[in-house]
Short mmCIF file of C-alpha atoms and ligand atoms in Angstrom, two decimals:
data_model
loop_
_atom_site.label_atom_id
_atom_site.label_comp_id
_atom_site.label_asym_id
_atom_site.label_seq_id
_atom_site.Cartn_x
_atom_site.Cartn_y
_atom_site.Cartn_z
CA UNK A 384 17.69 17.66 15.33
CA UNK A 385 15.20 19.87 14.77
CA UNK A 386 17.87 20.88 11.67
CA UNK A 387 17.79 16.91 10.60
CA UNK A 388 13.86 17.60 10.95
CA UNK A 389 14.44 21.39 8.41
CA UNK A 390 17.31 19.56 6.14
CA UNK A 391 15.02 16.69 5.48
CA UNK A 392 12.14 18.87 4.72
CA UNK A 393 14.60 21.46 2.33
CA UNK A 394 16.51 19.09 0.87
CA UNK A 395 14.68 15.67 0.20
CA UNK A 396 17.87 14.10 1.21
CA UNK A 397 19.95 13.43 4.54
CA UNK A 398 22.83 10.51 4.47
CA UNK A 399 22.46 6.63 6.27
CA UNK A 400 23.04 8.15 8.95
CA UNK A 401 21.23 11.10 9.87
CA UNK A 402 18.64 9.48 9.02
CA UNK A 403 19.62 6.70 11.60
CA UNK A 404 19.70 9.21 14.43
CA UNK A 405 15.90 10.59 13.45
CA UNK A 406 14.61 7.12 12.89
CA UNK A 407 15.60 6.59 16.89
CA UNK A 408 14.55 9.66 17.87
CA UNK A 409 12.20 9.81 21.23
CA UNK A 410 12.04 12.97 22.60
CA UNK A 411 8.54 14.02 22.33
CA UNK A 412 8.64 17.91 21.16
CA UNK A 413 10.70 16.55 18.60
CA UNK A 414 8.23 13.90 16.88
CA UNK A 415 5.96 16.65 17.61
CA UNK A 416 8.05 19.35 15.32
CA UNK A 417 8.68 16.33 12.64
CA UNK A 418 4.73 16.02 12.34
CA UNK A 419 3.89 18.90 11.58
CA UNK A 420 6.72 19.16 9.10
CA UNK A 421 5.08 16.27 7.54
CA UNK A 422 1.39 17.90 7.65
CA UNK A 423 2.31 21.27 6.07
CA UNK A 424 4.41 19.54 3.85
CA UNK A 425 1.26 16.80 2.72
CA UNK A 426 -0.83 20.29 2.79
CA UNK A 427 1.06 22.04 0.17
CA UNK A 428 0.36 19.18 -1.76
CA UNK A 429 -2.69 17.89 -2.17
CA UNK A 430 -4.02 20.28 0.30
CA UNK A 431 -7.24 18.69 3.18
CA UNK A 432 -7.71 15.77 0.46
CA UNK A 433 -7.84 12.63 1.47
CA UNK A 434 -8.30 10.93 -1.82
CA UNK A 435 -9.80 6.88 -1.75
CA UNK A 436 -9.68 3.97 -3.20
CA UNK A 437 -11.51 0.74 -3.74
CA UNK A 438 -10.47 -1.79 -2.38
CA UNK A 439 -11.71 -5.19 -3.82
CA UNK A 440 -10.00 -8.37 -2.84
CA UNK A 441 -11.21 -10.48 -5.85
CA UNK A 442 -9.44 -13.95 -4.34
CA UNK A 443 -7.32 -15.70 -1.41
CA UNK A 444 -5.44 -17.81 -3.05
CA UNK A 445 -1.71 -17.81 -3.13
CA UNK A 446 0.76 -19.97 -4.56
CA UNK A 447 4.02 -17.90 -2.53
CA UNK A 448 4.11 -19.25 1.02
CA UNK A 449 5.44 -15.93 2.24
CA UNK A 450 6.06 -16.66 6.22
CA UNK A 451 3.93 -13.29 7.53
CA UNK A 452 1.49 -13.78 5.06
CA UNK A 453 -1.88 -15.36 6.49
CA UNK A 454 -2.87 -16.56 3.20
CA UNK A 455 0.32 -18.49 2.57
CA UNK A 456 -0.55 -21.78 0.91
CA UNK A 457 0.77 -23.76 3.08
CA UNK A 458 -1.90 -22.13 5.87
CA UNK A 459 -4.84 -25.38 6.19
CA UNK A 460 -6.52 -23.48 8.29
CA UNK A 461 -7.52 -20.12 6.06
CA UNK A 462 -10.49 -20.43 3.40
CA UNK A 463 -9.77 -19.36 -0.61
CA UNK A 464 -12.13 -17.79 -2.76
CA UNK A 465 -12.31 -16.71 -6.22
CA UNK A 466 -14.95 -13.65 -7.07
CA UNK A 467 -16.29 -13.80 -11.13
CA UNK A 468 -16.49 -11.49 -13.22
CA UNK A 469 -19.76 -10.75 -12.23
CA UNK A 470 -18.75 -9.49 -8.50
CA UNK A 471 -16.37 -7.77 -8.92
CA UNK A 472 -18.26 -6.10 -11.78
CA UNK A 473 -20.52 -5.45 -8.80
CA UNK A 474 -18.14 -4.88 -6.45
CA UNK A 475 -17.44 -1.45 -8.94
CA UNK A 476 -21.26 -0.51 -9.35
CA UNK A 477 -20.89 -0.07 -5.89
CA UNK A 478 -18.32 1.73 -5.89
CA UNK A 479 -19.03 4.17 -8.71
CA UNK A 480 -21.96 5.35 -7.27
CA UNK A 481 -20.21 5.76 -4.04
CA UNK A 482 -18.57 8.05 -5.55
CA UNK A 483 -14.95 5.82 -5.57
CA UNK A 484 -13.01 6.83 -9.40
CA UNK A 485 -10.10 4.50 -8.43
CA UNK A 486 -10.52 0.50 -8.03
CA UNK A 487 -8.15 -1.76 -6.80
CA UNK A 488 -7.90 -5.12 -7.55
CA UNK A 489 -6.21 -7.68 -4.75
CA UNK A 490 -5.20 -10.80 -4.65
CA UNK A 491 -2.77 -13.54 -3.79
CA UNK A 492 -0.56 -14.42 -7.48
CA UNK A 493 -3.78 -17.07 -8.03
CA UNK A 494 -2.61 -18.57 -11.47
CA UNK A 495 -6.06 -19.27 -12.04
CA UNK A 496 -6.36 -16.12 -13.11
CA UNK A 497 -3.87 -15.32 -16.26
CA UNK A 498 -3.11 -12.86 -18.05
CA UNK A 499 -5.86 -13.37 -20.40
CA UNK A 500 -8.90 -13.38 -17.60
CA UNK A 501 -6.52 -9.96 -16.00
CA UNK A 502 -6.94 -7.88 -19.21
CA UNK A 503 -10.66 -8.98 -19.43
CA UNK A 504 -11.69 -7.68 -16.70
CA UNK A 505 -9.13 -4.07 -16.92
CA UNK A 506 -10.53 -4.02 -20.00
CA UNK A 507 -14.04 -5.02 -18.96
CA UNK A 508 -13.95 -2.55 -15.80
CA UNK A 509 -12.57 0.75 -18.03
CA UNK A 510 -15.45 -0.57 -20.84
CA UNK A 511 -18.14 0.23 -17.90
CA UNK A 512 -16.31 3.41 -16.13
CA UNK A 513 -13.47 4.53 -18.44
CA UNK A 514 -12.99 8.02 -15.76
CA UNK A 515 -12.08 5.58 -12.81
CA UNK A 516 -8.25 4.48 -12.55
CA UNK A 517 -7.47 1.04 -12.00
CA UNK A 518 -4.92 -0.32 -9.63
CA UNK A 519 -3.07 -3.53 -10.40
CA UNK A 520 -1.88 -5.39 -7.19
CA UNK A 521 -1.79 -9.67 -8.08
CA UNK A 522 2.31 -9.90 -7.93
CA UNK A 523 5.37 -11.00 -9.48
CA UNK A 524 5.15 -11.59 -13.21
CA UNK A 525 6.97 -10.77 -15.72
CA UNK A 526 7.74 -8.00 -18.42
CA UNK A 527 5.32 -8.97 -20.82
CA UNK A 528 2.37 -9.52 -18.60
CA UNK A 529 2.56 -5.98 -16.57
CA UNK A 530 2.29 -5.05 -20.65
CA UNK A 531 -0.82 -6.94 -21.65
CA UNK A 532 -1.97 -5.18 -18.41
CA UNK A 533 -1.11 -2.46 -19.21
CA UNK A 534 -2.04 -2.00 -22.17
CA UNK A 535 -5.67 -2.97 -21.50
CA UNK A 536 -6.21 0.37 -19.13
CA UNK A 537 -4.89 -0.80 -16.21
CA UNK A 538 -2.21 2.15 -14.80
CA UNK A 539 -1.18 1.94 -11.33
CA UNK A 540 0.31 -0.86 -9.69
CA UNK A 541 1.56 -1.85 -6.24
CA UNK A 542 3.79 -4.31 -5.74
CA UNK A 543 4.98 -3.64 -1.67
CA UNK A 544 9.36 -4.51 -1.56
CA UNK A 545 8.90 -6.06 1.60
CA UNK A 546 12.20 -5.19 2.31
CA UNK A 547 15.60 -3.54 0.95
CA UNK A 548 17.83 -5.34 2.78
CA UNK A 549 18.87 -9.39 0.58
CA UNK A 550 19.36 -10.60 4.41
CA UNK A 551 16.50 -9.34 5.27
CA UNK A 552 14.00 -10.66 2.73
CA UNK A 553 15.76 -13.78 3.37
CA UNK A 554 14.41 -13.81 6.81
CA UNK A 555 10.83 -13.68 5.37
CA UNK A 556 10.35 -14.99 2.28
CA UNK A 557 11.12 -19.29 1.12
CA UNK A 558 13.98 -19.25 -0.83
CA UNK A 559 11.88 -18.24 -4.67
CA UNK A 560 11.35 -15.33 -3.49
CA UNK A 561 14.05 -13.06 -4.13
CA UNK A 562 15.08 -9.66 -3.49
CA UNK A 563 16.28 -8.98 -6.83
CA UNK A 564 13.51 -10.55 -9.02
CA UNK A 565 11.39 -7.35 -6.63
CA UNK A 566 12.85 -4.72 -7.49
CA UNK A 567 13.36 -6.28 -11.41
CA UNK A 568 9.60 -6.39 -11.05
CA UNK A 569 9.74 -2.75 -9.64
CA UNK A 570 11.96 -1.53 -12.72
CA UNK A 571 9.52 -2.89 -15.79
CA UNK A 572 6.35 -1.62 -13.92
CA UNK A 573 8.07 1.07 -14.11
CA UNK A 574 9.31 1.47 -17.71
CA UNK A 575 5.98 -0.27 -19.66
CA UNK A 576 4.75 3.16 -17.84
CA UNK A 577 2.57 2.70 -14.34
CA UNK A 578 2.19 4.50 -11.34
CA UNK A 579 4.19 2.37 -8.74
CA UNK A 580 3.69 2.08 -5.73
CA UNK A 581 5.88 -0.20 -3.23
CA UNK A 582 6.39 -0.38 0.76
CA UNK A 583 7.25 -2.48 3.47
CA UNK A 584 5.27 -3.57 7.00
CA UNK A 585 7.23 -2.04 9.89
CA UNK A 586 8.32 -4.11 12.84
CA UNK A 587 8.59 -6.87 10.41
CA UNK A 588 10.36 -10.00 12.24
CA UNK A 589 14.49 -9.34 12.69
CA UNK A 590 14.37 -5.99 11.04
CA UNK A 591 16.25 -3.34 12.45
CA UNK A 592 16.54 0.22 12.16
CA UNK A 593 19.29 -0.18 9.27
CA UNK A 594 16.33 -2.14 7.59
CA UNK A 595 14.49 0.42 7.82
CA UNK A 596 17.17 2.99 6.42
CA UNK A 597 17.46 1.19 3.29
CA UNK A 598 13.80 1.30 2.47
CA UNK A 599 13.80 4.45 2.90
CA UNK A 600 17.18 5.08 0.35
CA UNK A 601 15.25 3.13 -1.84
CA UNK A 602 12.47 5.01 -1.60
CA UNK A 603 14.22 8.24 -1.87
CA UNK A 604 16.39 6.56 -4.98
CA UNK A 605 13.55 4.90 -6.81
CA UNK A 606 10.80 7.84 -6.66
CA UNK A 607 7.80 5.47 -6.41
CA UNK A 608 4.32 7.33 -7.57
CA UNK A 609 2.69 5.95 -4.35
CA UNK A 610 4.14 3.42 -0.85
CA UNK A 611 2.33 1.46 0.48
CA UNK A 612 3.99 1.18 4.49
CA UNK A 613 2.30 -0.52 7.29
CA UNK A 614 2.69 -2.35 10.68
CA UNK A 615 3.44 -6.50 10.61
CA UNK A 616 0.45 -8.37 12.56
CA UNK A 617 1.02 -11.65 13.54
CA UNK A 618 -1.25 -14.70 12.17
CA UNK A 619 -2.12 -16.75 14.27
CA UNK A 620 -2.24 -20.10 11.73
CA UNK A 621 2.19 -19.00 10.44
CA UNK A 622 5.45 -19.77 11.15
CA UNK A 623 6.09 -15.62 12.85
CA UNK A 624 2.39 -16.38 14.59
CA UNK A 625 4.80 -15.84 18.99
CA UNK A 626 6.11 -12.80 16.62
CA UNK A 627 5.78 -8.72 18.44
CA UNK A 628 3.53 -6.23 16.33
CA UNK A 629 4.72 -3.44 15.00
CA UNK A 630 4.09 -0.50 16.49
CA UNK A 631 1.43 3.18 15.94
CA UNK A 632 4.47 5.33 16.61
CA UNK A 633 7.49 3.86 14.45
CA UNK A 634 5.04 3.78 11.71
CA UNK A 635 3.42 7.54 12.09
CA UNK A 636 7.32 8.12 12.29
CA UNK A 637 7.57 7.08 9.32
CA UNK A 638 5.24 7.80 6.69
CA UNK A 639 6.21 11.77 7.92
CA UNK A 640 9.49 10.96 6.68
CA UNK A 641 8.85 9.59 4.06
CA UNK A 642 6.32 12.99 3.35
CA UNK A 643 9.45 14.39 3.90
CA UNK A 644 12.16 12.53 1.63
CA UNK A 645 9.38 12.54 -1.14
CA UNK A 646 6.25 15.75 -0.40
CA UNK A 647 4.91 14.13 -3.70
CA UNK A 648 4.22 10.79 -3.10
CA UNK A 649 1.24 9.36 -2.77
CA UNK A 650 0.79 7.40 0.92
CA UNK A 651 -1.39 5.88 1.94
CA UNK A 652 -2.86 5.27 5.88
CA UNK A 653 -3.54 1.52 6.43
CA UNK A 654 -6.25 -0.71 7.41
CA UNK A 655 -3.01 -2.12 9.28
CA UNK A 656 -2.43 0.78 11.04
CA UNK A 657 -6.02 0.83 11.99
CA UNK A 658 -5.91 -2.65 12.73
CA UNK A 659 -4.07 -1.34 15.23
CA UNK A 660 -5.08 1.54 16.96
CA UNK A 661 -8.49 2.23 16.52
CA UNK A 662 -7.31 6.14 15.72
CA UNK A 663 -4.76 4.65 13.63
CA UNK A 664 -5.84 5.85 10.27
CA UNK A 665 -6.36 9.61 11.30
CA UNK A 666 -3.41 10.00 13.32
CA UNK A 667 -1.95 8.38 9.40
CA UNK A 668 -3.80 11.65 8.24
CA UNK A 669 -1.71 13.70 10.42
CA UNK A 670 1.63 12.00 9.99
CA UNK A 671 2.02 12.82 6.29
CA UNK A 672 -0.99 10.08 4.47
CA UNK A 673 -3.11 11.27 2.41
CA UNK A 674 -4.34 8.72 0.73
CA UNK A 675 -7.00 5.83 2.02
CA UNK A 676 -8.07 2.56 0.63
CA UNK A 677 -11.84 1.40 1.87
CA UNK A 678 -12.41 -2.13 1.45
CA UNK A 679 -15.55 -3.02 -1.65
CA UNK A 680 -15.36 -6.65 -1.56
CA UNK A 681 -18.61 -8.63 -0.58
CA UNK A 682 -19.42 -8.74 2.75
CA UNK A 683 -19.11 -13.03 3.17
CA UNK A 684 -15.69 -13.28 1.25
CA UNK A 685 -14.31 -10.39 4.00
CA UNK A 686 -13.17 -12.28 6.52
CA UNK A 687 -11.36 -14.54 3.84
CA UNK A 688 -8.77 -12.50 3.33
CA UNK A 689 -6.77 -12.69 6.62
CA UNK A 690 -3.78 -11.10 6.35
CA UNK A 691 -3.15 -10.49 9.45
CA UNK A 692 -5.45 -11.13 12.56
CA UNK A 693 -8.15 -9.03 13.71
CA UNK A 694 -8.37 -7.67 10.46
CA UNK A 695 -11.05 -4.94 11.03
CA UNK A 696 -13.72 -3.89 8.40
CA UNK A 697 -14.42 -7.29 7.96
CA UNK A 698 -17.68 -7.45 8.39
CA UNK A 699 -19.45 -4.04 6.74
CA UNK A 700 -21.10 -3.31 3.55
CA UNK A 701 -18.60 -0.91 1.35
CA UNK A 702 -21.19 1.85 1.92
CA UNK A 703 -20.18 1.71 6.02
CA UNK A 704 -17.10 2.30 5.40
CA UNK A 705 -17.39 4.73 3.05
CA UNK A 706 -19.62 7.22 5.19
CA UNK A 707 -17.67 5.27 8.52
CA UNK A 708 -14.12 6.72 6.69
CA UNK A 709 -15.81 10.33 5.01
CA UNK A 710 -16.62 11.18 9.53
CA UNK A 711 -13.10 9.57 10.39
CA UNK A 712 -11.53 12.02 7.96
CA UNK A 713 -13.47 15.60 8.81
CA UNK A 714 -13.98 14.15 12.34
CA UNK A 715 -9.76 15.08 12.19
CA UNK A 716 -10.68 18.64 9.48
CA UNK A 717 -10.14 17.07 6.32
CA UNK A 718 -12.30 15.40 4.02
CA UNK A 719 -12.32 12.93 1.52
CA UNK A 720 -12.59 13.69 -2.53
CA UNK A 721 -14.53 11.91 -5.20
CA UNK A 722 -12.11 12.47 -8.13
CA UNK A 723 -8.96 10.08 -9.39
CA UNK A 724 -6.28 10.98 -7.03
CA UNK A 725 -3.77 11.51 -9.51
CA UNK A 726 0.29 11.50 -8.67
CA UNK A 727 0.69 15.21 -9.27
CA UNK A 728 2.87 15.75 -11.71
CA UNK A 729 2.30 12.25 -13.43
CA UNK A 730 2.03 12.73 -17.47
CA UNK A 731 -1.08 10.72 -18.39
CA UNK A 732 0.14 11.16 -22.25
CA UNK A 733 3.30 9.20 -21.43
CA UNK A 734 2.10 6.28 -22.26
CA UNK A 735 1.50 7.18 -26.39
CA UNK A 736 5.06 6.24 -25.78
N1 5AD B 2012 1.25 -8.24 8.19
C1 5AD B 2012 0.70 -6.51 7.87
N2 5AD B 2012 1.07 -7.20 6.86
C2 5AD B 2012 0.86 -7.85 5.85
N3 5AD B 2012 1.00 -7.78 4.71
C3 5AD B 2012 1.29 -9.58 4.86
N4 5AD B 2012 1.39 -10.27 6.04
C4 5AD B 2012 1.22 -9.14 6.83
C5 5AD B 2012 1.12 -8.85 8.09
N5 5AD B 2012 0.57 -10.81 8.56
C6 5AD B 2012 1.01 -7.03 4.13
C7 5AD B 2012 2.16 -7.55 3.07
C8 5AD B 2012 1.73 -7.47 1.38
C9 5AD B 2012 0.30 -6.06 1.52
C10 5AD B 2012 -0.71 -6.84 0.75
O1 5AD B 2012 0.08 -6.98 2.67
O2 5AD B 2012 3.26 -5.56 3.17
O3 5AD B 2012 2.51 -6.89 0.42
FE1 FES B 2013 0.77 -14.72 -0.71
FE2 FES B 2013 2.66 -14.63 0.27
S1 FES B 2013 1.71 -15.77 0.69
S2 FES B 2013 1.79 -13.47 -1.47
#
């Protein structure tokens, strides 16, 4: 098995069958070898730096009805909110003072936020903080809309593909949402010139190891700049309320495999990982991740952005989260750095083409 791991590390390539074998591996010593290899590759590419992203959850309204998500429109118990432009800029101000140089604007698919409104927000942030990167995560839009946001100054976009298997996709989403459209959005984003992030939940209902291998092969082929993965966690007001959560072990194993498969990828140790285990985010880093995304949303709305039950950090101020994260990373010998944290090879002048 160690030679499979070496092969993956040296060639960034394994067959479907080989990936499946690796994914099913349970032997502790072998898994430690996998972890160590991923950590080494991470250090070769990014040292012991941890990139920070300030997450601003600016709307909890969503027109979609994904079966796993607490923000789904059918969830009548969800409290909805929208941040004003002023509130968003205020989050950025606080974040900037704390050393954040990337802001991630994330929200449900909310038609109140027209292209014009989003463009205005992006422009205002860019004007006030020209040295910061703006990441958008607002779901599926037309190529024209993505282009407008890009022209306004957004340079990164997160859109998890959720699963690379069309049949599995159908089991997680209502019929209006298709894998085909999701993949098309990802392709458009890349064509425009964004740094693009895809990703998936680990242990989502009906997911098989074969599905996960498809996710890995998709990542290998698509070569995203970022990959967001975290365990599925059930939400009490969704159709998946009684489904089992994804596990720590499986998520860590996948983080390590993704690092080896795609060495320069920006890989967050997610809040969901921190939610299923008190040291989840530290462990994610030790298994190959290199990004953390503390929350900058105003404290009074935090509990209303509940994608899943028991989400952590919902009572803390931005400054506390930043401080807590610094301590956590120091405790494992890593260092949170104050910079934009771009993808290593990314040619920022590609904007000019
Ligand atoms: N558990 C874990 N992750 C979830 N997401 C949505 N709902 C859940 C859940 N119940 C993830 C999805 C989405 C991202 C914003 O959050 O992958 O793309
Ligand atoms: Fe909002 Fe899925 S419920 S995007």
